[in-house]
mmCIF file of N, CA and C in Angstrom:
data_model
loop_
_atom_site.group_PDB
_atom_site.id
_atom_site.type_symbol
_atom_site.label_atom_id
_atom_site.label_comp_id
_atom_site.label_asym_id
_atom_site.label_seq_id
_atom_site.Cartn_x
_atom_site.Cartn_y
_atom_site.Cartn_z
ATOM 1 N N MET A 114 4.136 27.014 -33.051
ATOM 2 C CA MET A 114 2.921 27.683 -32.668
ATOM 3 C C MET A 114 2.472 27.260 -31.268
ATOM 4 N N PHE A 115 2.441 25.938 -31.005
ATOM 5 C CA PHE A 115 1.978 25.465 -29.708
ATOM 6 C C PHE A 115 3.100 25.361 -28.685
ATOM 7 N N GLY A 116 4.348 25.546 -29.089
ATOM 8 C CA GLY A 116 5.467 25.416 -28.182
ATOM 9 C C GLY A 116 5.523 26.507 -27.123
ATOM 10 N N SER A 117 4.847 27.619 -27.380
ATOM 11 C CA SER A 117 4.919 28.717 -26.423
ATOM 12 C C SER A 117 3.923 28.570 -25.278
ATOM 13 N N PHE A 118 2.981 27.636 -25.397
ATOM 14 C CA PHE A 118 2.004 27.444 -24.332
ATOM 15 C C PHE A 118 2.612 26.653 -23.189
ATOM 16 N N VAL A 119 2.385 27.105 -21.975
ATOM 17 C CA VAL A 119 2.876 26.400 -20.794
ATOM 18 C C VAL A 119 1.788 26.397 -19.724
ATOM 19 N N GLY A 120 1.984 25.560 -18.721
ATOM 20 C CA GLY A 120 1.073 25.553 -17.582
ATOM 21 C C GLY A 120 -0.312 25.060 -17.930
ATOM 22 N N ALA A 121 -1.329 25.815 -17.536
ATOM 23 C CA ALA A 121 -2.709 25.407 -17.720
ATOM 24 C C ALA A 121 -3.115 25.390 -19.185
ATOM 25 N N PHE A 122 -2.374 26.077 -20.031
ATOM 26 C CA PHE A 122 -2.739 26.157 -21.437
ATOM 27 C C PHE A 122 -1.880 25.251 -22.313
ATOM 28 N N ARG A 123 -1.242 24.280 -21.682
ATOM 29 C CA ARG A 123 -0.405 23.359 -22.439
ATOM 30 C C ARG A 123 -1.280 22.493 -23.337
ATOM 31 N N PRO A 124 -0.935 22.335 -24.625
ATOM 32 C CA PRO A 124 -1.778 21.538 -25.518
ATOM 33 C C PRO A 124 -1.675 20.052 -25.183
ATOM 34 N N THR A 125 -2.791 19.351 -25.289
ATOM 35 C CA THR A 125 -2.816 17.916 -25.063
ATOM 36 C C THR A 125 -3.538 17.245 -26.209
ATOM 37 N N LEU A 126 -3.407 15.935 -26.294
ATOM 38 C CA LEU A 126 -4.055 15.203 -27.363
ATOM 39 C C LEU A 126 -5.564 15.157 -27.137
ATOM 40 N N THR A 127 -6.313 15.613 -28.117
ATOM 41 C CA THR A 127 -7.761 15.596 -28.006
ATOM 42 C C THR A 127 -8.289 14.174 -28.038
ATOM 43 N N ALA A 128 -7.605 13.294 -28.751
ATOM 44 C CA ALA A 128 -8.038 11.907 -28.836
ATOM 45 C C ALA A 128 -7.994 11.209 -27.478
ATOM 46 N N LEU A 129 -7.161 11.692 -26.561
ATOM 47 C CA LEU A 129 -7.064 11.092 -25.238
ATOM 48 C C LEU A 129 -7.865 11.878 -24.196
ATOM 49 N N GLY A 130 -8.800 12.683 -24.642
ATOM 50 C CA GLY A 130 -9.652 13.397 -23.711
ATOM 51 C C GLY A 130 -9.163 14.784 -23.366
ATOM 52 N N GLY A 131 -7.980 15.150 -23.808
ATOM 53 C CA GLY A 131 -7.483 16.491 -23.557
ATOM 54 C C GLY A 131 -6.851 16.690 -22.196
ATOM 55 N N HIS A 132 -6.881 15.687 -21.335
ATOM 56 C CA HIS A 132 -6.343 15.849 -19.982
ATOM 57 C C HIS A 132 -5.232 14.843 -19.701
ATOM 58 N N THR A 133 -4.443 14.510 -20.687
ATOM 59 C CA THR A 133 -3.442 13.459 -20.509
ATOM 60 C C THR A 133 -2.340 13.851 -19.544
ATOM 61 N N TRP A 134 -2.052 15.119 -19.410
ATOM 62 C CA TRP A 134 -0.923 15.532 -18.573
ATOM 63 C C TRP A 134 -1.329 15.803 -17.143
ATOM 64 N N ARG A 135 -2.614 15.765 -16.833
ATOM 65 C CA ARG A 135 -3.054 16.112 -15.485
ATOM 66 C C ARG A 135 -3.015 14.944 -14.510
ATOM 67 N N ILE A 136 -3.215 13.731 -14.982
ATOM 68 C CA ILE A 136 -3.224 12.573 -14.091
ATOM 69 C C ILE A 136 -1.899 11.835 -14.252
ATOM 70 N N PRO A 137 -1.120 11.720 -13.183
ATOM 71 C CA PRO A 137 0.155 11.001 -13.307
ATOM 72 C C PRO A 137 -0.071 9.516 -13.549
ATOM 73 N N TRP A 138 0.926 8.862 -14.122
ATOM 74 C CA TRP A 138 0.794 7.460 -14.481
ATOM 75 C C TRP A 138 0.716 6.565 -13.256
ATOM 76 N N ARG A 139 1.462 6.902 -12.213
ATOM 77 C CA ARG A 139 1.436 6.091 -10.994
ATOM 78 C C ARG A 139 1.315 6.993 -9.774
ATOM 79 N N LEU A 140 0.914 6.394 -8.663
ATOM 80 C CA LEU A 140 0.794 7.142 -7.415
ATOM 81 C C LEU A 140 2.183 7.470 -6.879
ATOM 82 N N SER A 141 2.370 8.694 -6.432
ATOM 83 C CA SER A 141 3.643 9.074 -5.827
ATOM 84 C C SER A 141 3.687 8.581 -4.381
ATOM 85 N N LYS A 142 4.856 8.650 -3.773
ATOM 86 C CA LYS A 142 5.011 8.217 -2.379
ATOM 87 C C LYS A 142 4.110 9.013 -1.447
ATOM 88 N N THR A 143 4.012 10.315 -1.696
ATOM 89 C CA THR A 143 3.192 11.147 -0.807
ATOM 90 C C THR A 143 1.706 10.844 -0.980
ATOM 91 N N ARG A 144 1.275 10.585 -2.201
ATOM 92 C CA ARG A 144 -0.136 10.235 -2.406
ATOM 93 C C ARG A 144 -0.460 8.895 -1.758
ATOM 94 N N LYS A 145 0.463 7.943 -1.858
ATOM 95 C CA LYS A 145 0.252 6.655 -1.183
ATOM 96 C C LYS A 145 0.181 6.847 0.325
ATOM 97 N N ALA A 146 1.052 7.676 0.856
ATOM 98 C CA ALA A 146 1.037 7.945 2.292
ATOM 99 C C ALA A 146 -0.273 8.601 2.706
ATOM 100 N N ASN A 147 -0.785 9.495 1.879
ATOM 101 C CA ASN A 147 -2.055 10.143 2.190
ATOM 102 C C ASN A 147 -3.221 9.164 2.136
ATOM 103 N N VAL A 148 -3.184 8.204 1.217
ATOM 104 C CA VAL A 148 -4.221 7.169 1.158
ATOM 105 C C VAL A 148 -4.195 6.343 2.435
ATOM 106 N N ARG A 149 -2.980 5.935 2.853
ATOM 107 C CA ARG A 149 -2.867 5.156 4.093
ATOM 108 C C ARG A 149 -3.340 5.964 5.299
ATOM 109 N N LYS A 150 -3.013 7.238 5.313
ATOM 110 C CA LYS A 150 -3.428 8.109 6.420
ATOM 111 C C LYS A 150 -4.953 8.211 6.487
ATOM 112 N N ARG A 151 -5.609 8.387 5.326
ATOM 113 C CA ARG A 151 -7.070 8.464 5.325
ATOM 114 C C ARG A 151 -7.694 7.156 5.792
ATOM 115 N N LEU A 152 -7.124 6.025 5.372
ATOM 116 C CA LEU A 152 -7.642 4.728 5.813
ATOM 117 C C LEU A 152 -7.492 4.572 7.327
ATOM 118 N N ARG A 153 -6.346 4.987 7.874
ATOM 119 C CA ARG A 153 -6.134 4.904 9.327
ATOM 120 C C ARG A 153 -7.090 5.818 10.085
ATOM 121 N N GLU A 154 -7.359 7.013 9.532
ATOM 122 C CA GLU A 154 -8.291 7.926 10.184
ATOM 123 C C GLU A 154 -9.698 7.334 10.231
ATOM 124 N N VAL A 155 -10.107 6.672 9.168
ATOM 125 C CA VAL A 155 -11.414 6.008 9.158
ATOM 126 C C VAL A 155 -11.427 4.884 10.179
ATOM 127 N N ASP A 156 -10.329 4.118 10.268
ATOM 128 C CA ASP A 156 -10.240 3.052 11.268
ATOM 129 C C ASP A 156 -10.368 3.613 12.685
ATOM 130 N N ASN A 157 -9.748 4.766 12.941
ATOM 131 C CA ASN A 157 -9.838 5.388 14.260
ATOM 132 C C ASN A 157 -11.263 5.816 14.586
ATOM 133 N N VAL A 158 -11.976 6.357 13.609
ATOM 134 C CA VAL A 158 -13.365 6.772 13.831
ATOM 135 C C VAL A 158 -14.233 5.560 14.123
ATOM 136 N N ILE A 159 -14.033 4.487 13.372
ATOM 137 C CA ILE A 159 -14.823 3.268 13.576
ATOM 138 C C ILE A 159 -14.548 2.676 14.951
ATOM 139 N N SER A 160 -13.280 2.624 15.347
ATOM 140 C CA SER A 160 -12.971 2.077 16.670
ATOM 141 C C SER A 160 -13.534 2.954 17.787
ATOM 142 N N THR A 161 -13.528 4.266 17.587
ATOM 143 C CA THR A 161 -14.112 5.170 18.582
ATOM 144 C C THR A 161 -15.619 4.938 18.709
ATOM 145 N N LEU A 162 -16.287 4.748 17.575
ATOM 146 C CA LEU A 162 -17.722 4.477 17.612
ATOM 147 C C LEU A 162 -18.025 3.150 18.299
ATOM 148 N N LEU A 163 -17.201 2.140 18.021
ATOM 149 C CA LEU A 163 -17.415 0.837 18.652
ATOM 150 C C LEU A 163 -17.199 0.905 20.156
ATOM 151 N N GLU A 164 -16.196 1.667 20.589
ATOM 152 C CA GLU A 164 -15.914 1.801 22.020
ATOM 153 C C GLU A 164 -16.995 2.605 22.744
ATOM 154 N N SER A 165 -17.632 3.535 22.012
ATOM 155 C CA SER A 165 -18.643 4.371 22.663
ATOM 156 C C SER A 165 -19.949 3.624 22.907
ATOM 157 N N GLY A 166 -20.129 2.488 22.264
ATOM 158 C CA GLY A 166 -21.326 1.695 22.478
ATOM 159 C C GLY A 166 -22.450 1.972 21.497
ATOM 160 N N VAL A 167 -22.201 2.760 20.460
ATOM 161 C CA VAL A 167 -23.214 3.037 19.447
ATOM 162 C C VAL A 167 -23.474 1.756 18.668
ATOM 163 N N GLU A 168 -24.745 1.472 18.404
ATOM 164 C CA GLU A 168 -25.099 0.265 17.650
ATOM 165 C C GLU A 168 -25.952 0.639 16.456
ATOM 166 N N CYS A 169 -25.560 0.146 15.279
ATOM 167 C CA CYS A 169 -26.372 0.301 14.070
ATOM 168 C C CYS A 169 -25.957 -0.785 13.085
ATOM 169 N N LYS A 170 -26.789 -0.994 12.080
ATOM 170 C CA LYS A 170 -26.552 -2.076 11.128
ATOM 171 C C LYS A 170 -25.266 -1.854 10.320
ATOM 172 N N GLN A 171 -25.037 -0.609 9.866
ATOM 173 C CA GLN A 171 -23.840 -0.316 9.079
ATOM 174 C C GLN A 171 -22.570 -0.545 9.880
ATOM 175 N N LEU A 172 -22.604 -0.227 11.150
ATOM 176 C CA LEU A 172 -21.425 -0.416 11.996
ATOM 177 C C LEU A 172 -21.106 -1.893 12.150
ATOM 178 N N GLU A 173 -22.130 -2.722 12.192
ATOM 179 C CA GLU A 173 -21.910 -4.173 12.256
ATOM 180 C C GLU A 173 -21.278 -4.682 10.962
ATOM 181 N N LEU A 174 -21.684 -4.136 9.833
ATOM 182 C CA LEU A 174 -21.106 -4.540 8.545
ATOM 183 C C LEU A 174 -19.651 -4.074 8.418
ATOM 184 N N ILE A 175 -19.377 -2.896 8.939
ATOM 185 C CA ILE A 175 -18.023 -2.341 8.842
ATOM 186 C C ILE A 175 -17.053 -3.094 9.749
ATOM 187 N N LYS A 176 -17.570 -3.664 10.809
ATOM 188 C CA LYS A 176 -16.715 -4.370 11.772
ATOM 189 C C LYS A 176 -15.923 -5.507 11.130
ATOM 190 N N VAL A 177 -16.498 -6.167 10.137
ATOM 191 C CA VAL A 177 -15.832 -7.310 9.511
ATOM 192 C C VAL A 177 -14.861 -6.894 8.406
ATOM 193 N N MET A 178 -14.861 -5.623 8.030
ATOM 194 C CA MET A 178 -13.941 -5.142 6.997
ATOM 195 C C MET A 178 -12.513 -5.118 7.536
ATOM 196 N N PRO A 179 -11.520 -5.340 6.663
ATOM 197 C CA PRO A 179 -10.125 -5.306 7.129
ATOM 198 C C PRO A 179 -9.685 -3.884 7.463
ATOM 199 N N LYS A 180 -8.783 -3.779 8.433
ATOM 200 C CA LYS A 180 -8.210 -2.477 8.786
ATOM 201 C C LYS A 180 -7.072 -2.158 7.819
ATOM 202 N N GLU A 181 -6.549 -0.951 7.915
ATOM 203 C CA GLU A 181 -5.520 -0.509 6.972
ATOM 204 C C GLU A 181 -4.292 -1.402 7.015
ATOM 205 N N HIS A 182 -3.847 -1.802 8.195
ATOM 206 C CA HIS A 182 -2.639 -2.613 8.290
ATOM 207 C C HIS A 182 -2.887 -4.064 7.853
ATOM 208 N N GLU A 183 -4.142 -4.486 7.742
ATOM 209 C CA GLU A 183 -4.465 -5.845 7.291
ATOM 210 C C GLU A 183 -4.658 -5.927 5.778
ATOM 211 N N MET A 184 -4.818 -4.778 5.123
ATOM 212 C CA MET A 184 -5.069 -4.762 3.681
ATOM 213 C C MET A 184 -3.770 -4.968 2.900
ATOM 214 N N VAL A 185 -3.878 -5.680 1.787
ATOM 215 C CA VAL A 185 -2.730 -5.825 0.898
ATOM 216 C C VAL A 185 -2.611 -4.545 0.067
ATOM 217 N N PRO A 186 -1.412 -4.201 -0.396
ATOM 218 C CA PRO A 186 -1.234 -2.964 -1.163
ATOM 219 C C PRO A 186 -2.147 -2.876 -2.395
ATOM 220 N N ARG A 187 -2.426 -4.009 -3.000
ATOM 221 C CA ARG A 187 -3.289 -4.017 -4.181
ATOM 222 C C ARG A 187 -4.674 -3.453 -3.856
ATOM 223 N N ASP A 188 -5.184 -3.769 -2.663
ATOM 224 C CA ASP A 188 -6.499 -3.262 -2.279
ATOM 225 C C ASP A 188 -6.448 -1.826 -1.782
ATOM 226 N N LYS A 189 -5.301 -1.390 -1.283
ATOM 227 C CA LYS A 189 -5.184 -0.010 -0.806
ATOM 228 C C LYS A 189 -5.135 0.979 -1.962
ATOM 229 N N TYR A 190 -4.395 0.642 -3.006
ATOM 230 C CA TYR A 190 -4.097 1.610 -4.055
ATOM 231 C C TYR A 190 -4.839 1.376 -5.353
ATOM 232 N N THR A 191 -5.613 0.309 -5.445
ATOM 233 C CA THR A 191 -6.419 0.079 -6.641
ATOM 234 C C THR A 191 -7.841 -0.233 -6.220
ATOM 235 N N THR A 192 -8.747 -0.090 -7.149
ATOM 236 C CA THR A 192 -10.148 -0.387 -6.889
ATOM 237 C C THR A 192 -10.701 -1.234 -8.037
ATOM 238 N N PHE A 193 -11.784 -1.929 -7.792
ATOM 239 C CA PHE A 193 -12.390 -2.782 -8.808
ATOM 240 C C PHE A 193 -13.053 -1.933 -9.875
ATOM 241 N N SER A 194 -12.856 -2.320 -11.131
ATOM 242 C CA SER A 194 -13.491 -1.636 -12.253
ATOM 243 C C SER A 194 -13.839 -2.669 -13.315
ATOM 244 N N ARG A 195 -15.097 -2.706 -13.709
ATOM 245 C CA ARG A 195 -15.516 -3.675 -14.726
ATOM 246 C C ARG A 195 -14.892 -3.372 -16.079
ATOM 247 N N LYS A 196 -14.635 -2.109 -16.365
ATOM 248 C CA LYS A 196 -14.184 -1.704 -17.695
ATOM 249 C C LYS A 196 -12.668 -1.755 -17.866
ATOM 250 N N ALA A 197 -11.923 -1.699 -16.785
ATOM 251 C CA ALA A 197 -10.461 -1.627 -16.874
ATOM 252 C C ALA A 197 -9.865 -2.995 -17.190
ATOM 253 N N ALA A 198 -8.671 -2.964 -17.741
ATOM 254 C CA ALA A 198 -7.959 -4.208 -18.002
ATOM 255 C C ALA A 198 -7.635 -4.887 -16.680
ATOM 256 N N LYS A 199 -7.799 -6.173 -16.605
ATOM 257 C CA LYS A 199 -7.597 -6.967 -15.393
ATOM 258 C C LYS A 199 -8.528 -6.539 -14.258
ATOM 259 N N HIS A 200 -9.553 -5.754 -14.580
ATOM 260 C CA HIS A 200 -10.601 -5.348 -13.635
ATOM 261 C C HIS A 200 -10.080 -4.570 -12.434
ATOM 262 N N ARG A 201 -8.932 -3.933 -12.546
ATOM 263 C CA ARG A 201 -8.390 -3.098 -11.471
ATOM 264 C C ARG A 201 -8.098 -1.717 -12.040
ATOM 265 N N LYS A 202 -8.318 -0.700 -11.225
ATOM 266 C CA LYS A 202 -8.066 0.675 -11.643
ATOM 267 C C LYS A 202 -7.347 1.380 -10.502
ATOM 268 N N ALA A 203 -6.301 2.120 -10.821
ATOM 269 C CA ALA A 203 -5.557 2.838 -9.793
ATOM 270 C C ALA A 203 -6.483 3.831 -9.107
ATOM 271 N N VAL A 204 -6.373 3.922 -7.804
ATOM 272 C CA VAL A 204 -7.314 4.728 -7.026
ATOM 273 C C VAL A 204 -7.235 6.207 -7.392
ATOM 274 N N HIS A 205 -6.071 6.692 -7.834
ATOM 275 C CA HIS A 205 -5.956 8.105 -8.170
ATOM 276 C C HIS A 205 -6.581 8.436 -9.524
ATOM 277 N N LYS A 206 -6.987 7.432 -10.281
ATOM 278 C CA LYS A 206 -7.684 7.666 -11.544
ATOM 279 C C LYS A 206 -9.196 7.757 -11.347
ATOM 280 N N VAL A 207 -9.671 7.459 -10.139
ATOM 281 C CA VAL A 207 -11.091 7.569 -9.819
ATOM 282 C C VAL A 207 -11.395 9.033 -9.514
ATOM 283 N N PRO A 208 -12.441 9.607 -10.118
ATOM 284 C CA PRO A 208 -12.750 11.012 -9.829
ATOM 285 C C PRO A 208 -13.055 11.233 -8.349
ATOM 286 N N HIS A 209 -12.508 12.271 -7.784
ATOM 287 C CA HIS A 209 -12.713 12.665 -6.391
ATOM 288 C C HIS A 209 -12.333 11.551 -5.421
ATOM 289 N N PHE A 210 -11.219 10.872 -5.672
ATOM 290 C CA PHE A 210 -10.855 9.717 -4.848
ATOM 291 C C PHE A 210 -10.514 10.098 -3.418
ATOM 292 N N THR A 211 -10.193 11.354 -3.160
ATOM 293 C CA THR A 211 -9.914 11.753 -1.779
ATOM 294 C C THR A 211 -11.197 11.972 -0.989
ATOM 295 N N LYS A 212 -12.313 12.132 -1.657
ATOM 296 C CA LYS A 212 -13.580 12.395 -0.988
ATOM 297 C C LYS A 212 -14.446 11.147 -0.868
ATOM 298 N N ARG A 213 -14.198 10.153 -1.699
ATOM 299 C CA ARG A 213 -15.012 8.937 -1.692
ATOM 300 C C ARG A 213 -14.330 7.858 -0.864
ATOM 301 N N PRO A 214 -15.113 6.989 -0.247
ATOM 302 C CA PRO A 214 -14.492 5.904 0.513
ATOM 303 C C PRO A 214 -13.822 4.895 -0.413
ATOM 304 N N ILE A 215 -12.656 4.427 -0.010
ATOM 305 C CA ILE A 215 -11.954 3.400 -0.773
ATOM 306 C C ILE A 215 -12.534 2.056 -0.369
ATOM 307 N N PRO A 216 -13.073 1.290 -1.327
ATOM 308 C CA PRO A 216 -13.635 -0.002 -0.948
ATOM 309 C C PRO A 216 -12.545 -0.934 -0.411
ATOM 310 N N ARG A 217 -12.784 -1.509 0.734
ATOM 311 C CA ARG A 217 -11.776 -2.349 1.384
ATOM 312 C C ARG A 217 -11.848 -3.794 0.944
ATOM 313 N N THR A 218 -12.923 -4.177 0.322
ATOM 314 C CA THR A 218 -13.049 -5.537 -0.199
ATOM 315 C C THR A 218 -13.430 -5.454 -1.672
ATOM 316 N N THR A 219 -13.093 -6.479 -2.407
ATOM 317 C CA THR A 219 -13.430 -6.548 -3.816
ATOM 318 C C THR A 219 -14.346 -7.737 -4.048
ATOM 319 N N PRO A 220 -15.046 -7.764 -5.181
ATOM 320 C CA PRO A 220 -15.876 -8.929 -5.464
ATOM 321 C C PRO A 220 -15.031 -10.202 -5.503
ATOM 322 N N THR A 221 -15.589 -11.312 -5.119
ATOM 323 C CA THR A 221 -14.834 -12.557 -5.098
ATOM 324 C C THR A 221 -14.359 -12.909 -6.487
ATOM 325 N N GLY A 222 -13.133 -13.348 -6.588
ATOM 326 C CA GLY A 222 -12.563 -13.710 -7.876
ATOM 327 C C GLY A 222 -11.753 -12.609 -8.517
ATOM 328 N N PHE A 223 -11.752 -11.417 -7.947
ATOM 329 C CA PHE A 223 -11.002 -10.294 -8.515
ATOM 330 C C PHE A 223 -10.035 -9.764 -7.488
#
């Protein structure tokens, strides 16, 4: 009965939220590359603002954050989560992760 459904109408386990097939288990090479690209683009914007002479409190706080090439892979591709096992959650499991800023630092001890 359910074998004929394909694509968007593919049946999934309701116990797992019904969306088990939509989120891949791990980040693909292209998704990782896109994460690095977004981090580098943010670094370029910050450096441009610093060179232009703009001064504000947030810019001073951002100055001490690590750049993309200084971050360890664990911080690039995962984010802190109180509820997840080992307190880390893959960045692609965060809703709208391409639109939200990836935190570059984690709480101490995690």
